[in-house]
Short mmCIF file of N, CA and C and ligand atoms in Angstrom, two decimals:
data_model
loop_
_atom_site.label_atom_id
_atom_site.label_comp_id
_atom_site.label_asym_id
_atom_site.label_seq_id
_atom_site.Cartn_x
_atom_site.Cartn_y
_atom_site.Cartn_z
N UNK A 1 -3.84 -14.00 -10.35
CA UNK A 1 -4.79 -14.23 -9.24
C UNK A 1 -6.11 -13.52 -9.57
N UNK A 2 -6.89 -14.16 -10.61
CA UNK A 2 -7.97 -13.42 -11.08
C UNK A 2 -8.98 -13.09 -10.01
N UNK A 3 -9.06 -13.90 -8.79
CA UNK A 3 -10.10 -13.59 -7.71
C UNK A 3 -9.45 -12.44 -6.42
N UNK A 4 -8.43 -11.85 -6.71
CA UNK A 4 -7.79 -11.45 -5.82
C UNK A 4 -7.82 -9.59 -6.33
N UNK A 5 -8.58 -8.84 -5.26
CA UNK A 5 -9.16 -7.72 -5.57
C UNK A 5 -8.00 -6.63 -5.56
N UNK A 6 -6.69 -6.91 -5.29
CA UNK A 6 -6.09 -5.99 -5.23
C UNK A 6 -4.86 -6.25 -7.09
N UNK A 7 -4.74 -7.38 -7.33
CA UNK A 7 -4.37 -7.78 -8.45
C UNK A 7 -5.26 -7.32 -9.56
N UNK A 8 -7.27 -7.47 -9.32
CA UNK A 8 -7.65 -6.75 -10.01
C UNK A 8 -7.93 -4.80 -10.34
N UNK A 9 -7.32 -4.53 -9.28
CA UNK A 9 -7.57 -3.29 -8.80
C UNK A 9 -6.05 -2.66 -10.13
N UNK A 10 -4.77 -3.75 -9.56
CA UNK A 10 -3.51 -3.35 -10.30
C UNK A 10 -4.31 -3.07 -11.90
N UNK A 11 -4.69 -4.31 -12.16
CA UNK A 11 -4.79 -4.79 -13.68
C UNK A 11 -6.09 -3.84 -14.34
N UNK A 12 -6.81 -2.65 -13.47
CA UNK A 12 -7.97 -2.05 -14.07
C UNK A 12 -8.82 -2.78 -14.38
N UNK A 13 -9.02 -3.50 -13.70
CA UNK A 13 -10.52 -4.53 -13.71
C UNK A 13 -11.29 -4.01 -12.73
N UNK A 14 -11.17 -3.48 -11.69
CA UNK A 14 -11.71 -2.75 -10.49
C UNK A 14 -11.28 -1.31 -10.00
N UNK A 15 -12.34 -0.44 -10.59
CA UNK A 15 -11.77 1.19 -10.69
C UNK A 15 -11.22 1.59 -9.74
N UNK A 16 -10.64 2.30 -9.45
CA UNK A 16 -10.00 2.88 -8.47
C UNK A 16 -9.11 4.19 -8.22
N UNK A 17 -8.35 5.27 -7.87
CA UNK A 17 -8.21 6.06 -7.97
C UNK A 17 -6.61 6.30 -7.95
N UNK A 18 -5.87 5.64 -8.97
CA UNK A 18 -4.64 5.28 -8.92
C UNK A 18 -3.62 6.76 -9.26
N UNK A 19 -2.72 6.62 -8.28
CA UNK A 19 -1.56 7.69 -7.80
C UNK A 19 -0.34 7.57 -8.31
N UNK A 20 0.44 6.29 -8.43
CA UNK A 20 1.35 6.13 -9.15
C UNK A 20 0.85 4.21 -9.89
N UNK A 21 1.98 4.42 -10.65
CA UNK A 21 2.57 3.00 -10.92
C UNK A 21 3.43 2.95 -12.13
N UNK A 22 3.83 1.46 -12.30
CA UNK A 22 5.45 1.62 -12.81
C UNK A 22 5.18 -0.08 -13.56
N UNK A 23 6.26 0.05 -13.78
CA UNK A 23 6.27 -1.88 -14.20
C UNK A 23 6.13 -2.73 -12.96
N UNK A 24 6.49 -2.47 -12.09
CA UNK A 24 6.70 -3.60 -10.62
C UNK A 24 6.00 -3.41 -9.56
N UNK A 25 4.68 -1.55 -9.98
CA UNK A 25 4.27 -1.44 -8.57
C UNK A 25 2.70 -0.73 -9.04
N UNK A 26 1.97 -0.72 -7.86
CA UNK A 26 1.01 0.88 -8.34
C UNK A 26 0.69 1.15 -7.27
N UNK A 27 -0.07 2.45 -7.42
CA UNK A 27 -0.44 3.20 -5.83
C UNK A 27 -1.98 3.52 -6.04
N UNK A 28 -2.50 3.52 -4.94
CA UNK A 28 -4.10 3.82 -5.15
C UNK A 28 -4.18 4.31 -3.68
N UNK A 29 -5.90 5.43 -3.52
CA UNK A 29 -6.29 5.60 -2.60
C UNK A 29 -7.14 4.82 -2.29
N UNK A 30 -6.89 4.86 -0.33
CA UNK A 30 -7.44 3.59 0.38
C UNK A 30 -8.70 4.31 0.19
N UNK A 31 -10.19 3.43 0.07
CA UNK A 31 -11.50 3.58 0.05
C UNK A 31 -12.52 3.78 1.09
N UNK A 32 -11.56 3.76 2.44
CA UNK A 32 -11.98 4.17 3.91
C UNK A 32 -10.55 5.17 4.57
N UNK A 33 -9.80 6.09 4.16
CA UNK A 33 -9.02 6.86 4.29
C UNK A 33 -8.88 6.87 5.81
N UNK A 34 -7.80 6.44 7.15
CA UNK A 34 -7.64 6.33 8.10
C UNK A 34 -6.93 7.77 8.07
N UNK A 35 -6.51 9.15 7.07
CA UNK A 35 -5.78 9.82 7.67
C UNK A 35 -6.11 10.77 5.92
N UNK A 36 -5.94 11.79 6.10
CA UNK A 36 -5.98 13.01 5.02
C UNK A 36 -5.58 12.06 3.58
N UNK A 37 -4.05 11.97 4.08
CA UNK A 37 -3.52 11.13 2.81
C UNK A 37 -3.13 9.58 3.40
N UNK A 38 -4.16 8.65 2.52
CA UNK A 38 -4.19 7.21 2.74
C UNK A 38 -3.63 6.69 1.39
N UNK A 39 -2.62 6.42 1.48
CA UNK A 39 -2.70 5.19 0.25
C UNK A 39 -1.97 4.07 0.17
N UNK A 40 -2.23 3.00 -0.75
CA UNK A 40 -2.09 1.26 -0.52
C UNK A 40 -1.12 1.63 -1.84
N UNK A 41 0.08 0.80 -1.51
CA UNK A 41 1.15 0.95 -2.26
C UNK A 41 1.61 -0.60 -2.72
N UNK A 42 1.34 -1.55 -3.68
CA UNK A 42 0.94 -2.63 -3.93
C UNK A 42 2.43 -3.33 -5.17
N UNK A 43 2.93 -4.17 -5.00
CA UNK A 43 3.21 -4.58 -5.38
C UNK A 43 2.71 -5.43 -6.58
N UNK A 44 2.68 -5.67 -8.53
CA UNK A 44 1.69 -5.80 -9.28
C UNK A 44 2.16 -7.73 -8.76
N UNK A 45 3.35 -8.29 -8.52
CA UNK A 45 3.54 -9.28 -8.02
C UNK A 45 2.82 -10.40 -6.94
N UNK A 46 1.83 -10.87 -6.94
CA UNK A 46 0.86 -11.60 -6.28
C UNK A 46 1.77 -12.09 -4.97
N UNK A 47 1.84 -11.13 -3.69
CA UNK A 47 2.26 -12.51 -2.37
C UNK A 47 1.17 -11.79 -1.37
N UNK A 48 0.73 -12.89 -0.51
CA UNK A 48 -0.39 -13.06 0.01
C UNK A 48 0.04 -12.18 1.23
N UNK A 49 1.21 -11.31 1.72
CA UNK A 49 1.52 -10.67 2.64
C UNK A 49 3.03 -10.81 3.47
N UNK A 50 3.51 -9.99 3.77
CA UNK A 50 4.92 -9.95 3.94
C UNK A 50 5.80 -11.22 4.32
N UNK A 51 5.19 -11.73 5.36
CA UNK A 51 5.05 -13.51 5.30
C UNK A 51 5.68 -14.31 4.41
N UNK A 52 4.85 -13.67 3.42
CA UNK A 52 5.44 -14.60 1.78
C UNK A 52 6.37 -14.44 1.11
N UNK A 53 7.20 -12.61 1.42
CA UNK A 53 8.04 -12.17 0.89
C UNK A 53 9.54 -13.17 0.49
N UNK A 54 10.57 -13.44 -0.55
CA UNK A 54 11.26 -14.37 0.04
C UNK A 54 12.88 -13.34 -0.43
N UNK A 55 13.92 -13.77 -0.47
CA UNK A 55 15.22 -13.06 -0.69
C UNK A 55 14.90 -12.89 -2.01
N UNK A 56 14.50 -13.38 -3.34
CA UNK A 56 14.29 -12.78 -4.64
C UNK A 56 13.24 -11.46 -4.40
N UNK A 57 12.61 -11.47 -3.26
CA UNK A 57 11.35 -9.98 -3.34
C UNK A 57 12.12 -8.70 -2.37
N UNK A 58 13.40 -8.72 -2.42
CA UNK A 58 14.12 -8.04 -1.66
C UNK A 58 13.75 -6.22 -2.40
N UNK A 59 14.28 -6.44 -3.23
CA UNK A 59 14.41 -4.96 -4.61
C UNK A 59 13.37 -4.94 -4.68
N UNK A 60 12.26 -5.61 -4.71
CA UNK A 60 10.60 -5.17 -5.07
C UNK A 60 10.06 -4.46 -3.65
N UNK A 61 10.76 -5.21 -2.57
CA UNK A 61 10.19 -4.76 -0.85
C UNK A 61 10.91 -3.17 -0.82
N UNK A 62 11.76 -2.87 -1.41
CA UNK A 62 12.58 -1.60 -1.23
C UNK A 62 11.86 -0.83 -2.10
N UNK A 63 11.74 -1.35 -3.44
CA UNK A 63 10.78 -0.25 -3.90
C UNK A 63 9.62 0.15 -3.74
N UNK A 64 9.21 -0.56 -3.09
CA UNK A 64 7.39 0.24 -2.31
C UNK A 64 7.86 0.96 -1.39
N UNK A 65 8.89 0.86 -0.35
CA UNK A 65 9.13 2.13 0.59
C UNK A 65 9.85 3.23 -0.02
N UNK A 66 10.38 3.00 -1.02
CA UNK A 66 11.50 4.06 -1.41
C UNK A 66 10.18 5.22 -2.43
N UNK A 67 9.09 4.22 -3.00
CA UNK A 67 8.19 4.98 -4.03
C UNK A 67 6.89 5.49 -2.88
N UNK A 68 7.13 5.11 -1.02
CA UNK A 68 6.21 5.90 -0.07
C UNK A 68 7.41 7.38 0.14
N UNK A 69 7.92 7.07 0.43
CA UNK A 69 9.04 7.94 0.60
C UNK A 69 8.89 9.23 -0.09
N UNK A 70 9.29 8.74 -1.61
CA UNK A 70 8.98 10.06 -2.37
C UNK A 70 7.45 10.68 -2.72
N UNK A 71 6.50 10.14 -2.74
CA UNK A 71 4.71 10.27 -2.26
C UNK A 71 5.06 10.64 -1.22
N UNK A 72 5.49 10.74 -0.04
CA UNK A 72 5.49 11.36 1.25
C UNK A 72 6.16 13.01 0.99
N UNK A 73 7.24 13.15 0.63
CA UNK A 73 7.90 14.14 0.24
C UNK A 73 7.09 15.45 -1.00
N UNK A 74 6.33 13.94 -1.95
CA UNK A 74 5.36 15.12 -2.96
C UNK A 74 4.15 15.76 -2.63
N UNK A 75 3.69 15.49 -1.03
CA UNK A 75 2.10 15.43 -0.57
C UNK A 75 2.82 16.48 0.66
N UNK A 76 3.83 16.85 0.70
CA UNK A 76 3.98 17.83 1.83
C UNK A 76 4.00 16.69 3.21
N UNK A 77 4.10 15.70 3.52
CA UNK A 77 4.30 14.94 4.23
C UNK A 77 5.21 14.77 5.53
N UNK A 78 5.99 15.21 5.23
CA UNK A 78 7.05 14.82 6.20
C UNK A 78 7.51 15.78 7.23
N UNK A 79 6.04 16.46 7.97
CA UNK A 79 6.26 16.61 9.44
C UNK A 79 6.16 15.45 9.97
N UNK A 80 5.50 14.33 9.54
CA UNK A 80 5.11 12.92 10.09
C UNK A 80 4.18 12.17 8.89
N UNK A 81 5.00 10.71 9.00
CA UNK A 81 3.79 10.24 7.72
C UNK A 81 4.29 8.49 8.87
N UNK A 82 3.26 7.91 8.99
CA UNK A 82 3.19 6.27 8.65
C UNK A 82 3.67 5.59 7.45
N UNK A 83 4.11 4.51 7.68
CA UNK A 83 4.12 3.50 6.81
C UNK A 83 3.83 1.77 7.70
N UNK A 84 3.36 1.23 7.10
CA UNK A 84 3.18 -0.33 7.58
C UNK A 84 2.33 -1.05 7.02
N UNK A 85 2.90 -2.14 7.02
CA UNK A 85 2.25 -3.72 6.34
C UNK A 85 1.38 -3.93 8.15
N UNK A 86 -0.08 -3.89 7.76
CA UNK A 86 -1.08 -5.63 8.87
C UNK A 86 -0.36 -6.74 7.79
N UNK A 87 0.28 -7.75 8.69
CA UNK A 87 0.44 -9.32 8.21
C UNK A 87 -0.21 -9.74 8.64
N UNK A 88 -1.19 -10.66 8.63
CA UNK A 88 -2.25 -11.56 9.38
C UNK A 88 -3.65 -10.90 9.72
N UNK A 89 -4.17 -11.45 10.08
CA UNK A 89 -5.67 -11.27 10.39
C UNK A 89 -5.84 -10.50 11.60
N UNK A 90 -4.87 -11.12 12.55
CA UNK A 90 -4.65 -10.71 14.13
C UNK A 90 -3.95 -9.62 13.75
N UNK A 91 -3.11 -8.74 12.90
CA UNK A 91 -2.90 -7.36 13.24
C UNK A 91 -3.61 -6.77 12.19
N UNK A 92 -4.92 -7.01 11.79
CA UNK A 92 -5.83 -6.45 11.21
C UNK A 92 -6.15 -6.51 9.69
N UNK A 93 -5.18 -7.50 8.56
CA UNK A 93 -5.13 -7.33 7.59
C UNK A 93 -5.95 -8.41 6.82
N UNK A 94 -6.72 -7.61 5.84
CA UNK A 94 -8.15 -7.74 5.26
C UNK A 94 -7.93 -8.44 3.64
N UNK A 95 -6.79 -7.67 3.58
CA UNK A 95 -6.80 -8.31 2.14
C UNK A 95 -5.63 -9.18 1.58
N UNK A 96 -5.74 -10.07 1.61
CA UNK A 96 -4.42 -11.00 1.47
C UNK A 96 -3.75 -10.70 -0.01
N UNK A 97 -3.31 -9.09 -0.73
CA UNK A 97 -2.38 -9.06 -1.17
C UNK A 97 -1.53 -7.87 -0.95
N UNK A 98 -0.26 -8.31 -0.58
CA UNK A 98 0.76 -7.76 0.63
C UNK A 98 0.65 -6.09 -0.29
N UNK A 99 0.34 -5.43 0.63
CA UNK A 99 0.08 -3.44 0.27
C UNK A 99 0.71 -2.96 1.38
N UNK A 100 1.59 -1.83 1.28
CA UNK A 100 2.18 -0.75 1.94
C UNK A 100 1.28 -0.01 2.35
N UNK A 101 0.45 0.65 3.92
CA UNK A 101 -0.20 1.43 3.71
C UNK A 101 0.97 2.76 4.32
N UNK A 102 0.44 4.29 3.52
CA UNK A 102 1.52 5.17 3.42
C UNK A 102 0.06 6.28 4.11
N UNK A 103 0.11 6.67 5.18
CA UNK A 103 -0.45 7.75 6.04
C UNK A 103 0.18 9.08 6.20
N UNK A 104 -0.36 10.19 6.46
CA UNK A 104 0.05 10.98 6.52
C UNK A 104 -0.81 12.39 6.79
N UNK A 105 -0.37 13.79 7.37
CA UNK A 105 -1.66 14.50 7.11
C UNK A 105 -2.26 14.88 8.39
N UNK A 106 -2.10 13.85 9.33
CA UNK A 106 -2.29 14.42 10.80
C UNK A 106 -1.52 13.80 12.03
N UNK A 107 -1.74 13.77 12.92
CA UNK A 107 -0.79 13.49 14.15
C UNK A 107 -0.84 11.97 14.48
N UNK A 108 0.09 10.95 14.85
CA UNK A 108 -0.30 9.84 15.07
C UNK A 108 0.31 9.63 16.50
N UNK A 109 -0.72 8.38 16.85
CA UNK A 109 0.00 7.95 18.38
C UNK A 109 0.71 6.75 18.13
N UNK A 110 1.26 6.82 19.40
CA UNK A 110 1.94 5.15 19.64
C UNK A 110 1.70 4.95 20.89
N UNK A 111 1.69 3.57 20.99
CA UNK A 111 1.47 2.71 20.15
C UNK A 111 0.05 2.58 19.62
N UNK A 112 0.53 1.76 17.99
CA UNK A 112 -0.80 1.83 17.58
C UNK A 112 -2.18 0.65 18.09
N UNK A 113 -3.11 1.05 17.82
CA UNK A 113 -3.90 0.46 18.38
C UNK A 113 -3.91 -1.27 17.74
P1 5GP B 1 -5.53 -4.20 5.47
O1 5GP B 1 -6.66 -4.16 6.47
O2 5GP B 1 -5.55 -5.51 4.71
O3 5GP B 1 -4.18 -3.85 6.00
O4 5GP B 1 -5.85 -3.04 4.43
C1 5GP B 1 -6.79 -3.20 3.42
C2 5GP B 1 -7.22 -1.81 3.03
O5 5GP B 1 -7.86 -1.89 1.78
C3 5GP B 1 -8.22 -1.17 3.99
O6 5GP B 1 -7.67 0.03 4.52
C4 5GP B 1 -9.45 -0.94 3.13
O7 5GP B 1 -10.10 0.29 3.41
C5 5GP B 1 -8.90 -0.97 1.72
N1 5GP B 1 -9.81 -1.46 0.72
C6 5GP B 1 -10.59 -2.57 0.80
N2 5GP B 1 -11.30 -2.73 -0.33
C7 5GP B 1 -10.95 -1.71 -1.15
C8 5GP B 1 -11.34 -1.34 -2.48
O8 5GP B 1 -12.15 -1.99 -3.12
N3 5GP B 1 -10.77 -0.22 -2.99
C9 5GP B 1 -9.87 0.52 -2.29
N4 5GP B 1 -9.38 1.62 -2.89
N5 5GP B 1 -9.46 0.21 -1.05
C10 5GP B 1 -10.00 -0.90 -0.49
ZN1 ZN B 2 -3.24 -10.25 -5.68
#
């Protein structure tokens, strides 16, 4: 998906400030930080948002929470950390390739806005 900024972001075509990655995933900080520790946890697999996910993206959907999980645990995290997919436009999501965002760092409410 050469026009797709988060595929180029994976592939180092678009700099960015990358935290982890692996064969199946990478992590970067978000570029408008909603919380101390922000980061987009991306699958290198092109789906346009959870939506798209299908029963073969099962083990890939587990490993972005299981690789927030332990980023939550290495950042001192876990008096409280977020995790969540925006699917759609209507719950706010900007970039149509499906990212984990992983928060953490200060107090959150519910419900979210
Ligand atoms: P969404 O709104 O789709 O759930 O989340 C998209 C996120 O990507 C936003 O939090 C936004 O700040 C972040 N973002 C958008 N463009 C860039 C970019 O070029 N670099 C980085 N690091 N983050 C970006
Ligand atoms: Zn993409």
């Amino acid at each position: 998906m050469e026009n797709c900024l988060f595929c180029r972001i994976g592939a180092n075509q678009v700099p960015s400030k990358i935290v982890y990655e692996d064969e199946r995933i990478f992590a970067f900080e978000d570029i408008h930080p909603q919380a101390p520790t922000h980061i987009l946890i991306c699958p290198r697999k092109h789906l346009a948002s959870l939506t798209d996910a299908a029963g073969e993206d099962a083990a890939l959907l587990g490993h972005l929470l299981l690789a927030a999980a332990q980023m939550a645990r290495e950042r001192n995290l876990l008096a409280g950390y977020r995790t969540l997919f925006n699917s759609g436009a209507g719950a706010g999501q900007s970039v149509f390739h499906l990212h984990l965002h992983l928060l953490g760092g200060r107090s959150f409410r519910w419900p979210p806005g």
